[in-house]
């Protein structure tokens, strides 16, 4: 894989608790993305970043926030987890050409 | 807003057949188009990247073509094998914004031994 690490890989959390997922890259790519993948919906963009401290919303950003304080790290926070946020979350990186994906984080909200 | 559609949604063929997966996109102003493979419970693996100035790319038994003017890309798999069974996704890259990398919902491919 192209130097992308997502952590944790699996997490079970309770409704109403905050959760932070981490994406770490070693490629120095400019763009970083967070997607969620759900049956019937495919991959949907949550938030993306085009540089340190430069982030913006994607298609399904409600209930999520992000931060990018360093080029290599992009954090996704579920401020108060809900059952509808049970999903598989993928991080991707790109320099504007080929995109590379992490292995995903399976999040279950109970 | 870019929209990407993949047809068919699912495909089951016997081993050895040549097959074509289709991807269409609504906004032809793309920088590139990328094909991915996803195995169950796994991440996405990049297969082929076609720049907007290119017509096709080849890797082994895989060949991907791009026709920007008609908003279409195809992934051709030659001499299919059971190990090719996976979900194949295409993604159109339109720049660095929220529409930057837009995915189709994928084609679930099963190759019967």
Short mmCIF file of C-alpha atoms in Angstrom, two decimals:
data_model
loop_
_atom_site.label_atom_id
_atom_site.label_comp_id
_atom_site.label_asym_id
_atom_site.label_seq_id
_atom_site.Cartn_x
_atom_site.Cartn_y
_atom_site.Cartn_z
CA UNK A 1 0.00 0.00 0.00
CA UNK A 2 1.06 3.56 -0.71
CA UNK A 3 2.07 4.58 2.80
CA UNK A 4 -1.37 5.16 4.26
CA UNK A 5 -2.29 3.95 7.70
CA UNK A 6 -5.73 4.17 9.22
CA UNK A 7 -6.33 3.68 12.91
CA UNK A 8 -8.10 2.06 14.52
CA UNK A 9 -9.03 -0.66 12.03
CA UNK A 10 -12.09 -1.68 14.01
CA UNK A 11 -14.04 0.14 16.68
CA UNK A 12 -17.28 -0.38 18.55
CA UNK A 13 -18.62 2.64 20.37
CA UNK A 14 -21.78 3.71 22.12
CA UNK A 15 -24.31 6.20 20.83
CA UNK A 16 -23.54 9.73 21.93
CA UNK A 17 -19.82 9.28 22.45
CA UNK A 18 -17.19 11.17 20.44
CA UNK A 19 -14.95 9.13 18.15
CA UNK A 20 -11.80 10.12 16.29
CA UNK A 21 -10.39 8.21 13.36
CA UNK A 22 -6.87 8.85 12.18
CA UNK A 23 -5.32 8.75 8.74
CA UNK A 24 -1.55 8.94 8.48
CA UNK A 25 0.40 9.19 5.22
CA UNK A 26 4.09 9.02 4.47
CA UNK A 27 3.79 10.21 0.85
CA UNK A 28 3.61 13.99 1.42
CA UNK A 29 0.53 14.15 -0.80
CA UNK A 30 -1.41 17.40 -0.81
CA UNK A 31 -4.96 16.10 -0.92
CA UNK A 32 -6.52 13.89 1.71
CA UNK A 33 -10.07 12.60 1.76
CA UNK A 34 -12.42 10.83 4.12
CA UNK A 35 -15.12 8.62 2.60
CA UNK A 36 -17.73 6.33 4.04
CA UNK A 37 -18.87 3.22 2.24
CA UNK A 38 -22.32 1.78 2.75
CA UNK A 39 -24.27 -0.89 0.86
CA UNK A 40 -26.38 0.69 -1.85
CA UNK A 41 -24.65 4.06 -1.57
CA UNK A 42 -21.13 3.33 -2.65
CA UNK A 43 -18.36 5.66 -1.55
CA UNK A 44 -19.48 9.07 -0.35
CA UNK A 45 -17.17 11.95 0.44
CA UNK A 46 -17.37 13.26 4.00
CA UNK A 47 -14.62 15.88 4.13
CA UNK A 48 -11.45 16.60 2.25
CA UNK A 49 -8.28 18.61 2.73
CA UNK A 50 -6.15 20.44 0.19
CA UNK A 51 -3.39 21.39 2.60
CA UNK A 52 -2.48 21.94 6.23
CA UNK A 53 -5.45 23.59 7.99
CA UNK A 54 -7.30 23.74 4.65
CA UNK A 55 -10.38 21.56 4.76
CA UNK A 56 -13.84 21.58 3.28
CA UNK A 57 -17.09 19.66 3.36
CA UNK A 58 -18.11 16.84 1.13
CA UNK A 59 -21.46 15.31 0.30
CA UNK A 60 -22.25 13.84 3.74
CA UNK A 61 -20.48 16.07 6.25
CA UNK A 62 -23.24 16.51 8.88
CA UNK A 63 -22.14 15.12 12.24
CA UNK A 64 -18.48 14.99 11.25
CA UNK A 65 -15.56 17.35 11.66
CA UNK A 66 -11.96 17.10 10.50
CA UNK A 67 -8.59 18.57 11.26
CA UNK A 68 -5.26 18.62 9.49
CA UNK A 69 -2.52 20.19 11.58
CA UNK A 70 0.28 18.38 9.75
CA UNK A 71 0.66 17.28 6.14
CA UNK A 72 0.77 13.64 7.15
CA UNK A 73 -2.25 13.44 9.45
CA UNK A 74 -5.95 13.88 8.72
CA UNK A 75 -8.34 13.28 11.61
CA UNK A 76 -12.04 12.57 11.33
CA UNK A 77 -14.17 13.18 14.42
CA UNK A 78 -17.71 12.04 15.01
CA UNK A 79 -18.81 14.59 17.53
CA UNK A 80 -21.62 12.47 19.00
CA UNK A 81 -21.82 9.09 17.35
CA UNK A 82 -25.19 7.85 16.07
CA UNK A 83 -26.23 4.45 14.75
CA UNK A 84 -26.50 5.93 11.24
CA UNK A 85 -22.75 6.49 11.34
CA UNK A 86 -22.09 2.77 11.51
CA UNK A 87 -20.06 2.28 8.36
CA UNK A 88 -16.69 1.55 6.86
CA UNK A 89 -14.55 4.67 6.65
CA UNK A 90 -11.79 5.06 4.09
CA UNK A 91 -9.04 7.63 3.87
CA UNK A 92 -7.52 8.50 0.50
CA UNK A 93 -4.58 10.60 -0.60
CA UNK A 94 -3.72 12.19 -3.91
CA UNK A 95 -1.35 14.64 -5.50
CA UNK A 96 -3.98 15.46 -8.08
CA UNK A 97 -3.33 12.40 -10.16
CA UNK A 98 -3.52 8.85 -8.88
CA UNK A 99 -5.43 8.33 -5.63
CA UNK A 100 -4.49 5.75 -3.02
CA UNK A 101 -6.66 4.34 -0.29
CA UNK A 102 -6.11 3.07 3.20
CA UNK A 103 -7.42 -0.28 4.38
CA UNK A 104 -10.45 1.20 6.07
CA UNK A 105 -11.89 1.49 9.56
CA UNK A 106 -14.98 -0.50 10.41
CA UNK A 107 -16.99 1.52 12.93
CA UNK A 108 -20.00 0.14 14.74
CA UNK A 109 -22.16 2.44 16.85
CA UNK A 110 -24.38 0.56 19.30
CA UNK B 1 -22.03 18.09 -9.88
CA UNK B 2 -20.20 15.12 -11.32
CA UNK B 3 -22.10 11.85 -11.39
CA UNK B 4 -20.54 8.50 -12.23
CA UNK B 5 -22.53 5.45 -13.25
CA UNK B 6 -21.30 1.88 -13.65
CA UNK B 7 -23.04 -0.77 -15.69
CA UNK B 8 -23.68 -3.58 -15.01
CA UNK B 9 -24.06 -3.54 -11.23
CA UNK B 10 -23.27 -7.25 -11.13
CA UNK B 11 -21.84 -9.76 -13.58
CA UNK B 12 -21.24 -13.49 -13.38
CA UNK B 13 -19.34 -15.24 -16.18
CA UNK B 14 -17.48 -18.52 -16.63
CA UNK B 15 -13.73 -18.57 -16.40
CA UNK B 16 -11.83 -17.71 -19.56
CA UNK B 17 -14.24 -15.18 -20.99
CA UNK B 18 -13.23 -11.69 -22.04
CA UNK B 19 -15.44 -9.06 -20.48
CA UNK B 20 -16.10 -5.34 -20.46
CA UNK B 21 -17.12 -3.17 -17.54
CA UNK B 22 -18.61 0.23 -18.28
CA UNK B 23 -18.27 3.57 -16.54
CA UNK B 24 -19.95 6.82 -17.57
CA UNK B 25 -19.58 10.32 -16.16
CA UNK B 26 -21.68 13.45 -16.66
CA UNK B 27 -19.02 16.17 -16.64
CA UNK B 28 -16.34 15.66 -19.27
CA UNK B 29 -14.01 18.23 -17.68
CA UNK B 30 -11.99 15.61 -15.84
CA UNK B 31 -8.27 15.45 -15.17
CA UNK B 32 -8.17 11.68 -15.09
CA UNK B 33 -10.16 8.52 -14.55
CA UNK B 34 -9.08 5.73 -12.26
CA UNK B 35 -10.16 2.11 -11.96
CA UNK B 36 -10.01 0.31 -8.63
CA UNK B 37 -10.54 -3.20 -7.40
CA UNK B 38 -12.05 -3.97 -4.00
CA UNK B 39 -12.08 -7.41 -2.43
CA UNK B 40 -14.64 -8.16 0.31
CA UNK B 41 -13.74 -6.45 3.58
CA UNK B 42 -10.68 -4.81 2.06
CA UNK B 43 -9.59 -1.42 0.85
CA UNK B 44 -9.41 -0.15 -2.72
CA UNK B 45 -6.50 -1.15 -4.90
CA UNK B 46 -5.66 1.09 -7.84
CA UNK B 47 -5.63 -0.83 -11.13
CA UNK B 48 -5.26 1.76 -13.87
CA UNK B 49 -5.11 5.53 -14.15
CA UNK B 50 -5.93 7.25 -17.44
CA UNK B 51 -4.98 10.88 -17.79
CA UNK B 52 -7.41 13.12 -19.65
CA UNK B 53 -4.98 13.38 -22.58
CA UNK B 54 -4.73 9.61 -22.93
CA UNK B 55 -7.03 7.19 -24.71
CA UNK B 56 -6.11 3.99 -22.94
CA UNK B 57 -3.87 2.27 -20.43
CA UNK B 58 -2.88 -1.37 -20.17
CA UNK B 59 -1.65 -3.52 -17.33
CA UNK B 60 -1.33 -7.23 -17.97
CA UNK B 61 -4.76 -8.61 -18.84
CA UNK B 62 -6.45 -5.30 -18.08
CA UNK B 63 -7.05 -2.52 -20.57
CA UNK B 64 -8.89 0.68 -19.77
CA UNK B 65 -10.06 3.19 -22.35
CA UNK B 66 -11.29 6.74 -22.00
CA UNK B 67 -13.52 8.80 -24.28
CA UNK B 68 -13.91 12.18 -22.62
CA UNK B 69 -16.18 13.64 -25.26
CA UNK B 70 -18.79 10.94 -24.73
CA UNK B 71 -18.19 10.69 -20.98
CA UNK B 72 -17.28 7.02 -21.03
CA UNK B 73 -14.60 4.64 -19.87
CA UNK B 74 -14.40 0.88 -20.22
CA UNK B 75 -12.35 -1.71 -18.39
CA UNK B 76 -11.57 -4.75 -20.50
CA UNK B 77 -10.51 -7.94 -18.73
CA UNK B 78 -9.02 -10.60 -20.96
CA UNK B 79 -9.15 -14.32 -20.23
CA UNK B 80 -10.91 -13.90 -16.90
CA UNK B 81 -9.87 -16.01 -13.91
CA UNK B 82 -11.61 -16.84 -10.61
CA UNK B 83 -9.07 -14.59 -8.87
CA UNK B 84 -10.53 -11.64 -10.79
CA UNK B 85 -13.71 -11.93 -8.72
CA UNK B 86 -14.11 -8.63 -6.87
CA UNK B 87 -15.94 -5.32 -7.06
CA UNK B 88 -14.55 -2.91 -9.64
CA UNK B 89 -14.99 0.81 -9.13
CA UNK B 90 -14.25 3.73 -11.39
CA UNK B 91 -13.62 7.26 -10.17
CA UNK B 92 -13.46 10.51 -12.10
CA UNK B 93 -11.10 13.21 -10.83
CA UNK B 94 -12.27 16.74 -11.63
CA UNK B 95 -9.93 18.82 -9.49
CA UNK B 96 -9.28 19.50 -5.84
CA UNK B 97 -12.76 20.38 -4.64
CA UNK B 98 -15.64 18.37 -3.23
CA UNK B 99 -16.28 16.88 -6.65
CA UNK B 100 -12.61 16.04 -6.86
CA UNK B 101 -12.88 12.27 -6.84
CA UNK B 102 -16.34 10.95 -7.65
CA UNK B 103 -17.04 7.23 -7.58
CA UNK B 104 -19.48 4.97 -9.30
CA UNK B 105 -21.21 2.32 -7.19
CA UNK B 106 -19.17 -0.44 -8.72
CA UNK B 107 -19.60 -3.65 -10.67
CA UNK B 108 -19.61 -6.82 -8.58
CA UNK B 109 -17.85 -9.44 -10.72
CA UNK B 110 -17.95 -13.19 -10.16
CA UNK B 111 -15.85 -15.49 -12.31
CA UNK B 112 -17.12 -19.04 -12.13
CA UNK B 113 -14.44 -21.77 -12.13
#
